[in-house]
Coordinates of C-alpha atoms and ligand atoms in Angstrom, one line a residue:
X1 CA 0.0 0.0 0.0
X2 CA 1.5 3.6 -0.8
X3 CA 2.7 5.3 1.8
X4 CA 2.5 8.9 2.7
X5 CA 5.3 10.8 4.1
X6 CA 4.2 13.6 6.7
X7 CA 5.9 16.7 6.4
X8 CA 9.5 16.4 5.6
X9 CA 9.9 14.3 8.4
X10 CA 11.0 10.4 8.4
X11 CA 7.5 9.2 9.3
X12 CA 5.6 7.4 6.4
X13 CA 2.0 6.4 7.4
X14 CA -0.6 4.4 5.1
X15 CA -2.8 6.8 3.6
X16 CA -5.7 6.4 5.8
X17 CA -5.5 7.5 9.3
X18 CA -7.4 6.0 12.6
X19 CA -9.4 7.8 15.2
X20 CA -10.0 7.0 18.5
X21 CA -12.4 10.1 19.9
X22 CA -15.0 7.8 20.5
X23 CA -12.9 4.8 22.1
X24 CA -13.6 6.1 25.5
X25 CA -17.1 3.9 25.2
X26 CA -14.9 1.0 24.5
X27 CA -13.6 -1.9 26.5
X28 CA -9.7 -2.4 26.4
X29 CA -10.5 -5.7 24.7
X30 CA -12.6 -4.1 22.2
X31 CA -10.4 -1.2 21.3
X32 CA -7.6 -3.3 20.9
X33 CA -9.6 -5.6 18.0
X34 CA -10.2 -2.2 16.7
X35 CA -6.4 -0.8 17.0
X36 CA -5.0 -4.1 15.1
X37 CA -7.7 -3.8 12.6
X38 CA -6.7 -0.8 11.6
X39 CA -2.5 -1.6 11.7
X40 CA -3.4 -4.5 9.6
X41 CA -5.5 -2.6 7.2
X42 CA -2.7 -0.3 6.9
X43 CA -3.9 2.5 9.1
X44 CA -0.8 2.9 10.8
X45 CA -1.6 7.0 11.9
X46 CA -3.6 6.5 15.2
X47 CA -5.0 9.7 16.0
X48 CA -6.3 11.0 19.7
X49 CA -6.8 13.7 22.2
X50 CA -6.6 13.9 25.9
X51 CA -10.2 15.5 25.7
X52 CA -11.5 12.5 24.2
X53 CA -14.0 11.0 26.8
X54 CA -15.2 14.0 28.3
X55 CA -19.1 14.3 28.6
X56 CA -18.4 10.6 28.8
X57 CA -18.4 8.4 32.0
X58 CA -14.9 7.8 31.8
X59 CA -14.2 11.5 31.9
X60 CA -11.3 13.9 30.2
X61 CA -8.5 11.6 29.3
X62 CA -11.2 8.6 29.0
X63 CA -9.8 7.6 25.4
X64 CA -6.1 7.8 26.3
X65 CA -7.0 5.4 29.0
X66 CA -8.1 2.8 26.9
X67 CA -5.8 3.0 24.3
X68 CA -3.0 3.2 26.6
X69 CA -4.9 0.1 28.0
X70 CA -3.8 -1.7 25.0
X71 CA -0.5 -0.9 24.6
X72 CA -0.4 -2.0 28.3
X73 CA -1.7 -5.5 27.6
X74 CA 0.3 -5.5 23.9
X75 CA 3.0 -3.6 23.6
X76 CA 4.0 -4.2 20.4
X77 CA 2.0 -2.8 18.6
X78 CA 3.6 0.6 19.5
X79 CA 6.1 0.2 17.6
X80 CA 4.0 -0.3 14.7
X81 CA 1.9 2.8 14.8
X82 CA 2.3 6.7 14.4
X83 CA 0.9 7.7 17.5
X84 CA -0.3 11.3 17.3
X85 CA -2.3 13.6 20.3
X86 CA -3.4 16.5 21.2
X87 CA -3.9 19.0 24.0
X88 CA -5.0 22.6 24.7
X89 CA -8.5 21.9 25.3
X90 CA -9.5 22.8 28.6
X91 CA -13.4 22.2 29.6
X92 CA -13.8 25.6 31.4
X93 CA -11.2 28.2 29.8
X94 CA -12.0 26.5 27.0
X95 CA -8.8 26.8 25.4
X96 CA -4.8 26.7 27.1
X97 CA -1.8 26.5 25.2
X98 CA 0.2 28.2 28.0
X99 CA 3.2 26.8 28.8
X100 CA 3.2 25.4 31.9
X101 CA -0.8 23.8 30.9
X102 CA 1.1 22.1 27.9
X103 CA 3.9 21.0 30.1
X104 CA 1.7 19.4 32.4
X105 CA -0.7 18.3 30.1
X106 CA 2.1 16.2 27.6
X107 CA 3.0 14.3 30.9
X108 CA -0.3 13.2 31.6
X109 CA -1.3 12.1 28.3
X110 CA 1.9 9.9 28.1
X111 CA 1.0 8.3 31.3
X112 CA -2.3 7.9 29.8
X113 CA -0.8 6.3 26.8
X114 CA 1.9 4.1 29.0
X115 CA 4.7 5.3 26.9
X116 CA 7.5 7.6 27.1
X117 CA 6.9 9.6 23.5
X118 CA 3.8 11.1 21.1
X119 CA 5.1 10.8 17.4
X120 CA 3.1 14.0 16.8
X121 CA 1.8 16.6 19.6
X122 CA -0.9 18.8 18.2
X123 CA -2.4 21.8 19.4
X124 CA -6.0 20.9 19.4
X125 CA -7.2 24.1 19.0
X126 CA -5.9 28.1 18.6
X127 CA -5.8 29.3 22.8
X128 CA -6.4 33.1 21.4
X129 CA -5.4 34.4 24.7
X130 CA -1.8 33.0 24.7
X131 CA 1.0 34.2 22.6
X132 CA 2.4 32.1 20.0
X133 CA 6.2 32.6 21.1
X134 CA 4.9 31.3 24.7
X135 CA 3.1 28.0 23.2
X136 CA 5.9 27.3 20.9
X137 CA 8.3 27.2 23.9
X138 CA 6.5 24.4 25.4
X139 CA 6.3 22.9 21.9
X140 CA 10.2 23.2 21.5
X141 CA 11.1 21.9 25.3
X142 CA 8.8 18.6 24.3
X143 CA 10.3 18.1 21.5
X144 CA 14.1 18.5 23.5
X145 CA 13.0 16.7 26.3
X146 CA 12.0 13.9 23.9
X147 CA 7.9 14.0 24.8
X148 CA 7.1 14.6 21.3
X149 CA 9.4 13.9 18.5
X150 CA 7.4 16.2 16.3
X151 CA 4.6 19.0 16.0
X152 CA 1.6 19.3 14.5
X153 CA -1.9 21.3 14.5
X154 CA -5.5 21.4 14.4
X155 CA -8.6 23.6 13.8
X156 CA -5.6 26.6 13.3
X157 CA -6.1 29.1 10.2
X158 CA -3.0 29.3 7.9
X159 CA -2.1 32.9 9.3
X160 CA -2.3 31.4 13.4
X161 CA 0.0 28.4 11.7
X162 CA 2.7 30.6 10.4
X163 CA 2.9 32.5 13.7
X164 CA 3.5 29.4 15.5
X165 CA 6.0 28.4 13.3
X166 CA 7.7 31.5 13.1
X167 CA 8.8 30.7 16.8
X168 CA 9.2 26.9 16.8
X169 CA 12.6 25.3 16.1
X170 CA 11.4 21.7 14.0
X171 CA 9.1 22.2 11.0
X172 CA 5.3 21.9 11.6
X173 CA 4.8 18.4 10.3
X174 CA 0.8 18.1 9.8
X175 CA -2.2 20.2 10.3
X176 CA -5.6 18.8 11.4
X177 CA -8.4 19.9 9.4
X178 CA -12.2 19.0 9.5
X179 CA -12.4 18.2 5.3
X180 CA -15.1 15.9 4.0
X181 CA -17.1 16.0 0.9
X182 CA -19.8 17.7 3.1
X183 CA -17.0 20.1 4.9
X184 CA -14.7 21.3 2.0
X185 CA -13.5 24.6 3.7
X186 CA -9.7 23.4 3.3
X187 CA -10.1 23.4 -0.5
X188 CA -10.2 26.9 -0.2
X189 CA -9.4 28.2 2.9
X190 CA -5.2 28.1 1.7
X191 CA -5.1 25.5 4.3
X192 CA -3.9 22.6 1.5
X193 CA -2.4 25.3 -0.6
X194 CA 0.3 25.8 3.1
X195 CA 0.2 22.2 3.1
X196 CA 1.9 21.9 -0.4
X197 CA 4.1 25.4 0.2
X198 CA 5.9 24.1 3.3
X199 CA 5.5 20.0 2.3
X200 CA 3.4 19.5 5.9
X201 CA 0.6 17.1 5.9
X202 CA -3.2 17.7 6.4
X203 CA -5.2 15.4 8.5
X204 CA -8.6 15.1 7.4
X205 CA -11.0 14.8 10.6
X206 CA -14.4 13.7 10.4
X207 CA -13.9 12.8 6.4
X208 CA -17.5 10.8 6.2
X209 CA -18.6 14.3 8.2
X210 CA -19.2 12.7 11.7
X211 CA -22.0 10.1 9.8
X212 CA -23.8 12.9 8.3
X213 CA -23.2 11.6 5.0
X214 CA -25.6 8.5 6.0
X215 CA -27.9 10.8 7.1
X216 CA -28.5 13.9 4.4
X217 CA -30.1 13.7 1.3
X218 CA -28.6 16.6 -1.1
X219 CA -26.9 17.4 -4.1
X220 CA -23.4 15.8 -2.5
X221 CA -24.6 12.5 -1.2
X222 CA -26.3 11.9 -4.9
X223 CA -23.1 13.0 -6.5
X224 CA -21.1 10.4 -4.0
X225 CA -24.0 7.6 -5.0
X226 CA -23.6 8.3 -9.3
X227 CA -19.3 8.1 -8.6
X228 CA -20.2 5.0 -6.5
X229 CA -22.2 2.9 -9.4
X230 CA -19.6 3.6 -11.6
X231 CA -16.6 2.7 -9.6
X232 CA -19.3 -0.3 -7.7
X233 CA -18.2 1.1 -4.7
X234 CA -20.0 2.6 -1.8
X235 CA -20.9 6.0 -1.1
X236 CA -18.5 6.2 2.0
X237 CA -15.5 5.2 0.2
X238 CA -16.3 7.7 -2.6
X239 CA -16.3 9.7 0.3
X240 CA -13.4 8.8 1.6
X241 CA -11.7 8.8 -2.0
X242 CA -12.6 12.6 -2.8
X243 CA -10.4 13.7 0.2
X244 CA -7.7 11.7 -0.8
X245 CA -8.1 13.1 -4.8
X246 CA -6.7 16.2 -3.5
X247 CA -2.6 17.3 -4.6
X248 CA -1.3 17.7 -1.5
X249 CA -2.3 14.3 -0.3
X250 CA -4.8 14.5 2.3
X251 CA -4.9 11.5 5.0
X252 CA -8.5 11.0 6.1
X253 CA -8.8 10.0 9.6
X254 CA -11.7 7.7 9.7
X255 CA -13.8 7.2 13.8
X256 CA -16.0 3.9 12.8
X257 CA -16.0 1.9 15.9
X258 CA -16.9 -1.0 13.8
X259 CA -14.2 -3.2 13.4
X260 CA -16.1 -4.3 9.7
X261 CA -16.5 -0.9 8.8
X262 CA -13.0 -0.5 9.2
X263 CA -11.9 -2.9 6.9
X264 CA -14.5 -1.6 4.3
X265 CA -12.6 1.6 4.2
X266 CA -9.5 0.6 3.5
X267 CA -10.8 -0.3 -0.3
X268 CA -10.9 4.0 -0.3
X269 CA -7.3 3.8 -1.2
X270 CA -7.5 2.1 -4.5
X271 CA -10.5 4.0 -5.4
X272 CA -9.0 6.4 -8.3
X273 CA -11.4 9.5 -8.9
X274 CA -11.2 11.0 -12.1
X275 CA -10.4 14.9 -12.0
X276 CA -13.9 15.6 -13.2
X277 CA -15.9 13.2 -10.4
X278 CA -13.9 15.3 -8.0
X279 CA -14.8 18.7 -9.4
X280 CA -18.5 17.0 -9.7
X281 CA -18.5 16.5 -5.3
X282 CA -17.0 20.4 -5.6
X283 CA -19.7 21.8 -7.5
X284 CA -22.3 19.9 -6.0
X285 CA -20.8 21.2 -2.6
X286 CA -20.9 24.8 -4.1
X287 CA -24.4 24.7 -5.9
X288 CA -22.8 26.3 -9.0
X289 CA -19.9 25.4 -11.5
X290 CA -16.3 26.1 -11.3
X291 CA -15.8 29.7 -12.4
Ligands
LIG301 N1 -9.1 17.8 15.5 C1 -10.3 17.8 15.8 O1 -10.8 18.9 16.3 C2 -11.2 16.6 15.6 C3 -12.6 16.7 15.7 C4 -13.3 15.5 15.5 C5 -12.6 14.3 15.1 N2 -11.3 14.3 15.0 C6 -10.6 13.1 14.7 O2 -11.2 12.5 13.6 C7 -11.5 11.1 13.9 C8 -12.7 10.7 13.1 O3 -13.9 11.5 13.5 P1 -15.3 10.9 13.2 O4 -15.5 9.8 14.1 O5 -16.3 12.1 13.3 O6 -15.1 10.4 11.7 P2 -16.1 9.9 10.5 O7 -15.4 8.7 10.0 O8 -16.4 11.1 9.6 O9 -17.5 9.5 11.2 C9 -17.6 8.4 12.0 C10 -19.1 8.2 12.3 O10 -19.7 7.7 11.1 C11 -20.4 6.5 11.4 N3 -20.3 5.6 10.2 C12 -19.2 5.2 9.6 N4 -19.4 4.4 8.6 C13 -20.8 4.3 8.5 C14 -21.7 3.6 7.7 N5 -21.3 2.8 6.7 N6 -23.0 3.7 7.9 C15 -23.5 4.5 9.0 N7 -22.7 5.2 9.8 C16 -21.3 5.1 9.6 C17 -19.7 5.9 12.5 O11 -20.6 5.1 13.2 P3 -20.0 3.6 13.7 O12 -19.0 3.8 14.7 O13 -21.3 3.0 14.2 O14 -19.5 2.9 12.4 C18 -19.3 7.2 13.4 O15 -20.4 7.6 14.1 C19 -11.7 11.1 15.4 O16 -11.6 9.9 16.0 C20 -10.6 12.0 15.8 O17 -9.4 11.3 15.8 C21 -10.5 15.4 15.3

């Protein structure tokens, strides 16, 4: 299966990532079928977030429990993943990418986790009320201290990306978009177009749109039903398939908890759009032709 280098790092990943926001509601039995599914199906980017879980019984950190549960009871499958998380999000402030939060926060999720580093360290989301210079600091000490071995992004505009760079001393290596056929804000938003200027990698999240695509009936979802007659596909892997379509090379990180469902998706990567099914899911998302 190709593999897709992120940034200009040494990590290659298959190009489909792996989400565990909803593994809090898992057992540590279950989310290890799920975890080995995924490796074996090539999803070898396993994406999650010390906030994954709240709202949940298990609580804040609830998903970093159990997947930390699994590499607890099998540790070898560390070796054979990406492991990527994030912090920043705190439920009251709502936001913290202040130093000493980070610093605190990177230890706990590694406990979580039950190992010593995070492949990738993401700022889940822009803290507006702490400067850049002051989160990159905590972002370069991880990366000395060897927490994190590299940085990445979420939910940041290009402009907040830069200015976080512009004080960092490694290269951003991916930023975490939301980017489905029914969220296509990256295709425009320059987001992509940074991803190809500095060679970093976007991270699709949510690409089947949370499991609205099963849900709405517009001009998208008939679009993704035509391309999927043609290829005999499905219409979440033509989903799945338009993100991927992209230039700068988009990973997709799917959330199914079903370990079936998981397997289905991995056909997404030999699904080949033609240029003009993408622009089709474009147009139909914009209600009007390309200019
Ligand atoms: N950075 C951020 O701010 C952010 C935000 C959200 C998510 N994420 C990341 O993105 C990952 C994926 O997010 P997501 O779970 O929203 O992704 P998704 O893959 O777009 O949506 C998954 C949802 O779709 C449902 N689904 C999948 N296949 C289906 C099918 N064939 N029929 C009906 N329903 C189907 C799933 O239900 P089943 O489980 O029943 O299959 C699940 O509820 C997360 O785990 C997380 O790592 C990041």
């Amino acid at each position: 299966m190709t593999k897709i280098s992120l940034g200009k790092s040494s990590l290659s990943v298959g190009p489909i990532g792996y989400g565990c926001w909803r593994f809090a509601q898992s057992t540590a039995k279950e989310a290890d079928l799920k975890i080995r599914t995924a490796l074996d199906c090539g999803m070898t980017l396993i994406d999650t977030a010390d906030i994954y879980g709240l709202g949940e019984p298990t609580g804040f950190g609830g998903a970093e429990t159990v997947l930390g549960d699994v590499l607890k009871t099998s540790p070898n499958l560390r070796g054979q993943m990406v492991l990527a998380t994030k912090g920043g999000i705190d439920a009251v402030r709502p936001y913290d990418s202040s130093y000493d939060y980070l610093m605190t926060a990177i230890d706990n999720s590694l406990m979580r986790l039950r190992t010593d580093h995070v492949d990738i360290y993401q700022i889940h989301r822009p803290d507006l009320t702490t400067a850049m210079a002051e989160t990159a600091r905590a972002l370069n000490d991880m990366v000395k201290m060897g927490k994190a071995k590299h940085i990445g992004v979420s939910n940041f505009t290009v402009a907040q990306t830069r200015a976080l760079q512009a004080h960092l001393d490694t290269q951003i290596i991916t930023t975490q978009p939301e980017f489905s056929a029914l969220h296509q804000d990256p295709l425009t938003d320059g987001t992509l177009d940074w991803c190809q200027e500095t060679s970093a990698t976007a991270l699709g999240w949510s690409p089947l749109a949370g499991g609205r695509i099963f849900s709405e009936n517009n001009d998208v979802i008939k679009t993704l039903d035509r391309i999927a007659k043609t290829h005999n596909s499905t219409r979440s892997n033509i989903a799945l398939a338009f993100t991927m379509s992209h230039g700068a090379d988009v990973i997709p990180i799917i959330g199914t908890q079903k370990t079936e469902r998981i397997i289905d998706s991995a056909k997404a990567a030999h699904v080949l759009l033609t240029a003009r099914e993408f622009y089709d899911i474009v147009e139909a998302y914009r209600g009007t032709p390309m200019p």
